Coordinates of C-alpha atoms in Angstrom, one line a residue:
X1 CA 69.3 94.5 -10.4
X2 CA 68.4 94.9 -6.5
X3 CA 64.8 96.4 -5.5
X4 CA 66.9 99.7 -4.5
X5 CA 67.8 100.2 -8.1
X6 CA 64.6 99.2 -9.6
X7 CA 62.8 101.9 -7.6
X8 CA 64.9 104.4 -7.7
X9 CA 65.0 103.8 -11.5
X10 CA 60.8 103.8 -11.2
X11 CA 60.5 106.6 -9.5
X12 CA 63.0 108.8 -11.7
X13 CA 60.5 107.6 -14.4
X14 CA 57.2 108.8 -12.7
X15 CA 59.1 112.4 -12.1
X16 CA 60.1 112.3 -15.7
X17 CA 55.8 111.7 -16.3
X18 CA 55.1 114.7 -14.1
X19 CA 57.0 116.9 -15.4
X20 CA 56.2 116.4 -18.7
X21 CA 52.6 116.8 -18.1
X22 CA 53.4 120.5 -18.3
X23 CA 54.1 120.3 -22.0
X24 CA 51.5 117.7 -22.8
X25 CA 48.8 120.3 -21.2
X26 CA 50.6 123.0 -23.4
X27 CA 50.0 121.4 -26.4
X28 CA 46.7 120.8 -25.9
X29 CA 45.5 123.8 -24.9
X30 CA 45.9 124.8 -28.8
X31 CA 42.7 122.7 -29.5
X32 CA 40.7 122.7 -26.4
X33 CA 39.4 125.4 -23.7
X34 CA 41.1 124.7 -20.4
X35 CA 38.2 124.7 -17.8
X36 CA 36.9 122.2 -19.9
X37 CA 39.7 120.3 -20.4
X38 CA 40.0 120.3 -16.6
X39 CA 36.9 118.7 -16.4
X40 CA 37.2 116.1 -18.8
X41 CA 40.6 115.0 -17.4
X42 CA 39.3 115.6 -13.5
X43 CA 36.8 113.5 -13.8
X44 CA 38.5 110.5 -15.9
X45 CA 40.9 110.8 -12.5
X46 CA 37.6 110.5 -10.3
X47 CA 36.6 107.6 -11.8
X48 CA 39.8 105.5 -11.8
X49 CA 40.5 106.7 -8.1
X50 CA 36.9 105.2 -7.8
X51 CA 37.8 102.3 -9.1
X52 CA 41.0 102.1 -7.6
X53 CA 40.0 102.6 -3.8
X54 CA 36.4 101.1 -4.0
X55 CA 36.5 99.4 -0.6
X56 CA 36.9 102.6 1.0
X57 CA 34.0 104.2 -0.5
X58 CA 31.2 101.8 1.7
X59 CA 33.7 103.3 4.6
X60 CA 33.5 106.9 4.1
X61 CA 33.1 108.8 7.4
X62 CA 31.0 112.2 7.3
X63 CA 34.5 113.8 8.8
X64 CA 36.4 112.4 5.9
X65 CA 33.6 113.7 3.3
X66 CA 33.7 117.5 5.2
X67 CA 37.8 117.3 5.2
X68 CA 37.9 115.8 1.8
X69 CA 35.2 118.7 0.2
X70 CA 37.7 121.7 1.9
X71 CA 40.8 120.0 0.4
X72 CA 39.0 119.4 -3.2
X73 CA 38.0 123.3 -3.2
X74 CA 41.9 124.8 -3.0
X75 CA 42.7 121.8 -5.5
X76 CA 39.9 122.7 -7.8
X77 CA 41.0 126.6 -7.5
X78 CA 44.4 125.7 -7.9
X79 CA 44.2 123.8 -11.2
X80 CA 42.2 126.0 -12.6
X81 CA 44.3 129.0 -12.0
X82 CA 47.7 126.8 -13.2
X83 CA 46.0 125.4 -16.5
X84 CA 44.8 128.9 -17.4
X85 CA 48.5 130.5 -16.5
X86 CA 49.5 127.3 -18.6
X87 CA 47.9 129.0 -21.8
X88 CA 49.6 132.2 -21.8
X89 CA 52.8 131.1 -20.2
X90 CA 55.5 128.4 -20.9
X91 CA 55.7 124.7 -19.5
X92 CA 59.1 125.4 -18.3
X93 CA 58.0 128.5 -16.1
X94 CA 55.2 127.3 -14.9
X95 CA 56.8 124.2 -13.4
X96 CA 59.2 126.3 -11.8
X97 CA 56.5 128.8 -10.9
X98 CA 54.1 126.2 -9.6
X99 CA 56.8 124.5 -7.3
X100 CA 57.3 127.9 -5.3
X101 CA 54.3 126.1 -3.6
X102 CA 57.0 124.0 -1.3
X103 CA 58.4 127.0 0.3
X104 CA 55.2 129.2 0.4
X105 CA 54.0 126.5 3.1
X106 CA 56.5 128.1 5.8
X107 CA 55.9 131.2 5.0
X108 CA 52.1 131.1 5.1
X109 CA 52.2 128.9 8.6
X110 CA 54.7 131.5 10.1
X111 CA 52.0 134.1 9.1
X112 CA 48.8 132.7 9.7
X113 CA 49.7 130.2 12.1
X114 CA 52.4 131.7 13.9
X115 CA 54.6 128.8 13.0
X116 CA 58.5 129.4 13.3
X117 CA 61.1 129.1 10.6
X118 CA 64.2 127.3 10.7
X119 CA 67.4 129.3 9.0
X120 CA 67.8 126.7 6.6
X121 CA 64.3 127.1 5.6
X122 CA 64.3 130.6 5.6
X123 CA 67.6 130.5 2.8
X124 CA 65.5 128.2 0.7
X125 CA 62.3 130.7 0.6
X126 CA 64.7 133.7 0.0
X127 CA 66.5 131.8 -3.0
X128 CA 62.9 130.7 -4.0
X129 CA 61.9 134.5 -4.1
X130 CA 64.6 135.7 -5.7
X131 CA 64.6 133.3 -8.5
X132 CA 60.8 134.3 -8.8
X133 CA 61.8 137.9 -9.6
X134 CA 63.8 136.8 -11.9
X135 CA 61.7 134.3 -14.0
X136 CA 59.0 136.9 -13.8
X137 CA 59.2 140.7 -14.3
X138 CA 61.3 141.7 -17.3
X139 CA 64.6 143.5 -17.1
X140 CA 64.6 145.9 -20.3
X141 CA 61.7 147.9 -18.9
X142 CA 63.2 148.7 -15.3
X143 CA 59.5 148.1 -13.7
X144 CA 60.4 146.7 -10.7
X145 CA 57.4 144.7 -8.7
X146 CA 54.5 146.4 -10.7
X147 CA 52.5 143.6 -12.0
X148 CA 51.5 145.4 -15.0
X149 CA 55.2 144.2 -16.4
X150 CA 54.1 140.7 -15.3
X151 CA 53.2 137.8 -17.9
X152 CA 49.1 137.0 -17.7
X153 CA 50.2 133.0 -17.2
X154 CA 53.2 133.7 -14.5
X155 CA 50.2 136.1 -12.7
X156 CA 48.0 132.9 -12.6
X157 CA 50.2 130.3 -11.5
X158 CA 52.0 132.2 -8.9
X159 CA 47.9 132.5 -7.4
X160 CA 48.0 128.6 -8.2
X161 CA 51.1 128.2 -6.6
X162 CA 49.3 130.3 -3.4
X163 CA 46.5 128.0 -3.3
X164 CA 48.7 125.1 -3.8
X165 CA 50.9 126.2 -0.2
X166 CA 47.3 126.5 1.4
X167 CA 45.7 122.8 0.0
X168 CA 49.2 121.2 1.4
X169 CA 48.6 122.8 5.2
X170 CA 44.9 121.5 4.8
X171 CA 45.6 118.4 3.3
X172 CA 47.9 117.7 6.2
X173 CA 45.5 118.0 8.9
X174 CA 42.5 116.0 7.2
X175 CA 45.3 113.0 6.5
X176 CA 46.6 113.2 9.9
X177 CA 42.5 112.8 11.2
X178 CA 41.1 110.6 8.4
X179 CA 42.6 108.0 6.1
X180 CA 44.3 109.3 3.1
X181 CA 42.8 107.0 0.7
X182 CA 39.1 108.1 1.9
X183 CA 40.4 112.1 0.9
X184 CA 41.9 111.4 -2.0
X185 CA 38.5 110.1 -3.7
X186 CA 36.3 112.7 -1.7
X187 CA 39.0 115.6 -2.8
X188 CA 39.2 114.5 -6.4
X189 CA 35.4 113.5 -7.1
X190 CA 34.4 116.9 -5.5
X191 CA 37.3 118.9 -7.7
X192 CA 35.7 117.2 -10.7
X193 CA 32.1 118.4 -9.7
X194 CA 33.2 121.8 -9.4
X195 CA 34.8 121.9 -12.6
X196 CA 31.9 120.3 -14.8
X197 CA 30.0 123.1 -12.9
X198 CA 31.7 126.0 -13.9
X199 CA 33.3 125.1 -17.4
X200 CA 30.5 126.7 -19.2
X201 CA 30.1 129.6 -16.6
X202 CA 33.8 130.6 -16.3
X203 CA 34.6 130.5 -20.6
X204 CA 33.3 129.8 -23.7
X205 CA 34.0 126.5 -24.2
X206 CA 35.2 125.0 -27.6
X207 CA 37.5 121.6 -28.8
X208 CA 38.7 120.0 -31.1
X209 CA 39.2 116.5 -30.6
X210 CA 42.3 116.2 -31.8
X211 CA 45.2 113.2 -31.2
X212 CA 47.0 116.2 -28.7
X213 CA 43.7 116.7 -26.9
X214 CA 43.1 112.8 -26.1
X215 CA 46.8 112.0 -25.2
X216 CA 46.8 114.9 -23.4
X217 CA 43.6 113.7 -21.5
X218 CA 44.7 110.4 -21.1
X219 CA 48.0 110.9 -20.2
X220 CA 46.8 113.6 -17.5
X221 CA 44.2 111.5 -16.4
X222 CA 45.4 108.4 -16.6
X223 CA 48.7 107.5 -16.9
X224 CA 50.2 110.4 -14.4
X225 CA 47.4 109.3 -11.6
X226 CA 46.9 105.2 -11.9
X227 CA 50.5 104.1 -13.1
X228 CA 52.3 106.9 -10.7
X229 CA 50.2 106.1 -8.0
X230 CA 50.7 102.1 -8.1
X231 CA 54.4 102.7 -9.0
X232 CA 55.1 105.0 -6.7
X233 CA 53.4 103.3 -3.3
X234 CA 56.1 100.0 -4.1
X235 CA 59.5 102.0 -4.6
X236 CA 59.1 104.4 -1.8
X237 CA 59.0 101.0 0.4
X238 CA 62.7 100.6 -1.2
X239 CA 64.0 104.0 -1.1
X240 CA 64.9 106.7 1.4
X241 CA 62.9 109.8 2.2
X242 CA 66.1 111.7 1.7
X243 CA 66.4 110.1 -2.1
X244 CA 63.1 110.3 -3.1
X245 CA 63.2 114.4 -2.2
X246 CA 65.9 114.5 -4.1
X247 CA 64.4 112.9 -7.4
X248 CA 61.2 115.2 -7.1
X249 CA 63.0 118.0 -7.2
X250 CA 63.7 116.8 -10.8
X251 CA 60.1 117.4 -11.9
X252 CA 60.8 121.5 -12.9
X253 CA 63.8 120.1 -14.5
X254 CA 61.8 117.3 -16.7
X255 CA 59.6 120.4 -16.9
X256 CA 62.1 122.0 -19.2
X257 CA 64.0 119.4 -20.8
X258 CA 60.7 118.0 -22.5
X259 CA 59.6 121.5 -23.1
X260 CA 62.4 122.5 -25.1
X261 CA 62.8 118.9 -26.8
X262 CA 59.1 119.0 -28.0
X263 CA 57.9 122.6 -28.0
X264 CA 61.3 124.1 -28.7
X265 CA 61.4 126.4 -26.0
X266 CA 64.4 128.2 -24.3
X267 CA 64.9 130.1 -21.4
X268 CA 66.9 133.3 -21.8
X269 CA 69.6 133.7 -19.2
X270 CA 67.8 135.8 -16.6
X271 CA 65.1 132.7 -16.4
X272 CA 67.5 130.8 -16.5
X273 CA 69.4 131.6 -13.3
X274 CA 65.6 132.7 -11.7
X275 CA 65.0 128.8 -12.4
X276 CA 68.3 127.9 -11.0
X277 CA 67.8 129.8 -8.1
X278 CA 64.0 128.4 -7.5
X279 CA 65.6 124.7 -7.6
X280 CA 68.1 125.4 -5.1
X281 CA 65.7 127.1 -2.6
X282 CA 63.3 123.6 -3.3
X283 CA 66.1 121.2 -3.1
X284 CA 67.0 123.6 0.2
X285 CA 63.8 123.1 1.4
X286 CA 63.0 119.3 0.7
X287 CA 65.9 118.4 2.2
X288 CA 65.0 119.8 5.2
X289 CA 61.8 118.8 5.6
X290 CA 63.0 115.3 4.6
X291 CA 65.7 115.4 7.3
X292 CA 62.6 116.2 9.7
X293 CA 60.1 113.3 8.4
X294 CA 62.3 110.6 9.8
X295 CA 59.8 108.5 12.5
X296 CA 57.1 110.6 12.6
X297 CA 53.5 109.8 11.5
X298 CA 52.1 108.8 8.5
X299 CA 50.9 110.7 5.5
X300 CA 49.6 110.6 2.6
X301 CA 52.2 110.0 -1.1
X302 CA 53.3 113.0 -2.9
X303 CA 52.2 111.7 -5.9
X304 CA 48.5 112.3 -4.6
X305 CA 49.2 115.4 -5.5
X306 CA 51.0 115.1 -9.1
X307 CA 48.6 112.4 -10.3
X308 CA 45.5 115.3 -10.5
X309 CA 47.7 118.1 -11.6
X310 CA 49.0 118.7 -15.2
X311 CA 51.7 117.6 -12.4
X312 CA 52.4 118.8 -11.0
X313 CA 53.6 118.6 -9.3
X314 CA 51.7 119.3 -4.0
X315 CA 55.1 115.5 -0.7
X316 CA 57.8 113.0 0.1
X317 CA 57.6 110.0 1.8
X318 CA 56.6 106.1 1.5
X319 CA 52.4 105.7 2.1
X320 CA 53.2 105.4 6.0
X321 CA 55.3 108.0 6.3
X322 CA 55.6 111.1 8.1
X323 CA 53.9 113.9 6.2
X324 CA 55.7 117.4 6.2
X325 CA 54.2 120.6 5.0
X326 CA 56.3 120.2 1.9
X327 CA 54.5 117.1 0.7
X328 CA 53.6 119.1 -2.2
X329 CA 50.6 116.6 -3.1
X330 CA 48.5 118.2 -5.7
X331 CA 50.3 120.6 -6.8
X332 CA 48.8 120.6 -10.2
X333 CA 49.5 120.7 -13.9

C-alpha cells in the first residue's frame, strides 16, 4: 500500500473521530453538566498540548501569549455555546449546524472587513443558508424566521457557529504573525482557564462518573486532539489540499451516520435535504478555498481546530500550508 493510500485511508479515519465526537458528547451530557464537562475535557487537552509542544513553551513571545489569549476567548465562547446547543439538540444537526462556520467567514469579512466575494463562494453561502432554514424552523407551524419557533440547541450553535467564523479570521492573522504551535498551547491553556472559571458561575454543576462520561472525556480530550494531531501532520505531507477538503467535508456526514447507529436518530425529510443542502454549500466552499491555497503561506492544520472541539469540527492544508479563511480550526464539539 503506497504512503498516498495510507493517508488518505488515515485521514478518512481522523474525520470519522471528529465527527463522532458529536454523539460521544451527546451521550454524556445525560450524566454530566456541560460547562463542566468542558472543563474537565479542556484542560486534559491543555495538558497533552503541553506536553506535546514543550520546547515551544521556554520560546513563547509576549505577541504570541496576546494573540493566543484573543483566539482562546472566541474558542472558549464557542464551545461553550455548541456543547450547551449539544444538550437540547441532536448530534446530527449540530454538526451540520456547527459547520455553517466555513461559509460565515466570507460573509463576516465582506461585512466587517469589506472583503469581496467570489460567485462561487457566494452560491455556497446561499445553499449553506438555505439548508439552515431548513434544518431549523419547523414547517407545520408556518412561523417563518421568528426564533420563537427555533430549537433552544440549533439557537446556540448557530451563535457557536458565529463565533466559530470569527476565531477562524483571528486565528489566521495570529498564525500568519506567530508560530502556530506557540497559539495552539496559549489558545487552549487560556480556553481551559476560562472554563474552570465559570463552570460553577454559569450552572449548577453535577456528574456522575459514569463509563459514558470518561470515554467521553477521554475520547474528547485525548484521542480527537493527540492521535488526530500526530496523524494528521504525516498524511497531509502525502495528500493534496484538494483531497483532504474533500474528506473533511465528511465530518457532518460521520456526524450522522454514528448518530443514528448509536443514538438512533433520524432526520425527517425537510432536515434532511436542509443537511444536504448545507454539505453542498461546504463542499462549494472548501473547494474553492482549496483551489486558492495552492503556494501560498503557511498555516496552521485544521485539525487544530477539531482536536479541542466535541469536533468539531474550525482548515485544510498540510502544517506548511497556506491557510484560508475556511481552515475551520476549532470549530468545536
Amino acid at each position: 500500500m503506497s504512503r498516498s493510500v495510507k493517508a488518505h485511508i488515515l485521514l478518512i479515519l481522523i474525520t470519522l473521530i471528529w465527527g463522532a465526537n458529536f454523539a460521544v458528547i451527546k451521550s454524556a451530557l445525560a450524566d454530566i453538566s456541560p460547562l463542566f464537562f468542558n472543563a474537565v475535557r479542556m484542560s486534559l487537552a491543555a495538558v497533552v498540548l503541553a506536553v506535546i509542544f514543550y520546547r515551544e513553551l521556554s520560546r513563547l513571545t509576549a505577541g504570541a501569549v496576546r494573540a493566543g489569549c484573543l483566539v482562546g476567548f472566541f474558542l472558549f465562547i464557542g464551545n461553550e455555546l455548541q456543547t450547551s446547543g449539544l444538550k437540547y439538540t441532536t448530534p446530527s444537526k449540530s454538526a451540520f449546524l456547527t459547520g455553517v462556520s466555513v461559509v460565515l467567514v466570507p460573509v463576516l469579512l465582506a461585512v466587517f472587513w469589506r472583503r469581496g466575494i467570489n460567485r462561487l463562494t457566494s452560491v455556497g453561502v446561499v445553499l449553506a443558508f438555505v439548508g439552515l432554514y431548513l434544518l431549523t424552523v419547523p414547517a407545520s407551524t408556518g412561523a417563518g424566521l421568528s426564533l420563537r419557533s427555533m430549537n433552544h440547541g440549533d439557537l446556540l450553535t448557530l451563535g457557536a457557529a458565529v463565533v466559530f467564523a470569527l476565531h477562524i479570521i483571528f486565528i489566521e492573522h495570529a498564525t500568519q504573525n506567530h508560530r502556530w504551535q506557540q497559539i495552539t498551547v496559549v489558545q487552549v491553556g487560556v480556553t481551559a482557564l476560562l472554563m474552570i472559571l465559570t463552570a460553577s458561575i454559569g450552572e449548577k454543576v453535577s456528574v456522575v462518573w459514569s463509563s459514558r462520561v470518561l470515554w467521553g472525556i477521554g475520547i474528547t480530550g485525548f484521542l480527537s486532539l493527540a492521535l488526530a494531531f500526530a496523524i494528521q501532520a504525516w498524511a497531509q505531507q502525502f495528500t493534496p489540499a484538494t483531497h483532504t477538503a474533500l474528506i473533511f467535508t465528511l465530518e457532518p456526514v460521520f456526524a450522522w451516520l454514528t448518530s443514528f447507529i448509536f443514538l438512533g436518530e433520524r432526520l425527517g425529510g425537510r432536515s434532511g435535504l436542509g443537511a444536504a443542502c448545507i454539505l453542498a454549500g461546504l463542499l462549494i466552499s472548501e473547494e474553492k478555498a482549496s483551489a486558492e491555497s495552492r503556494g501560498s503561506l503557511p498555516i496552521t492544520p485544521r485539525c487544530l481546530r477539531n482536536m479541542v472541539r466535541s469536533s468539531p469540527s474550525a482548515s485544510h492544508s498540510r502544517s506548511e500550508q497556506a491557510f484560508s479563511p475556511s481552515d475551520t480550526c476549532f470549530k468545536a464539539a
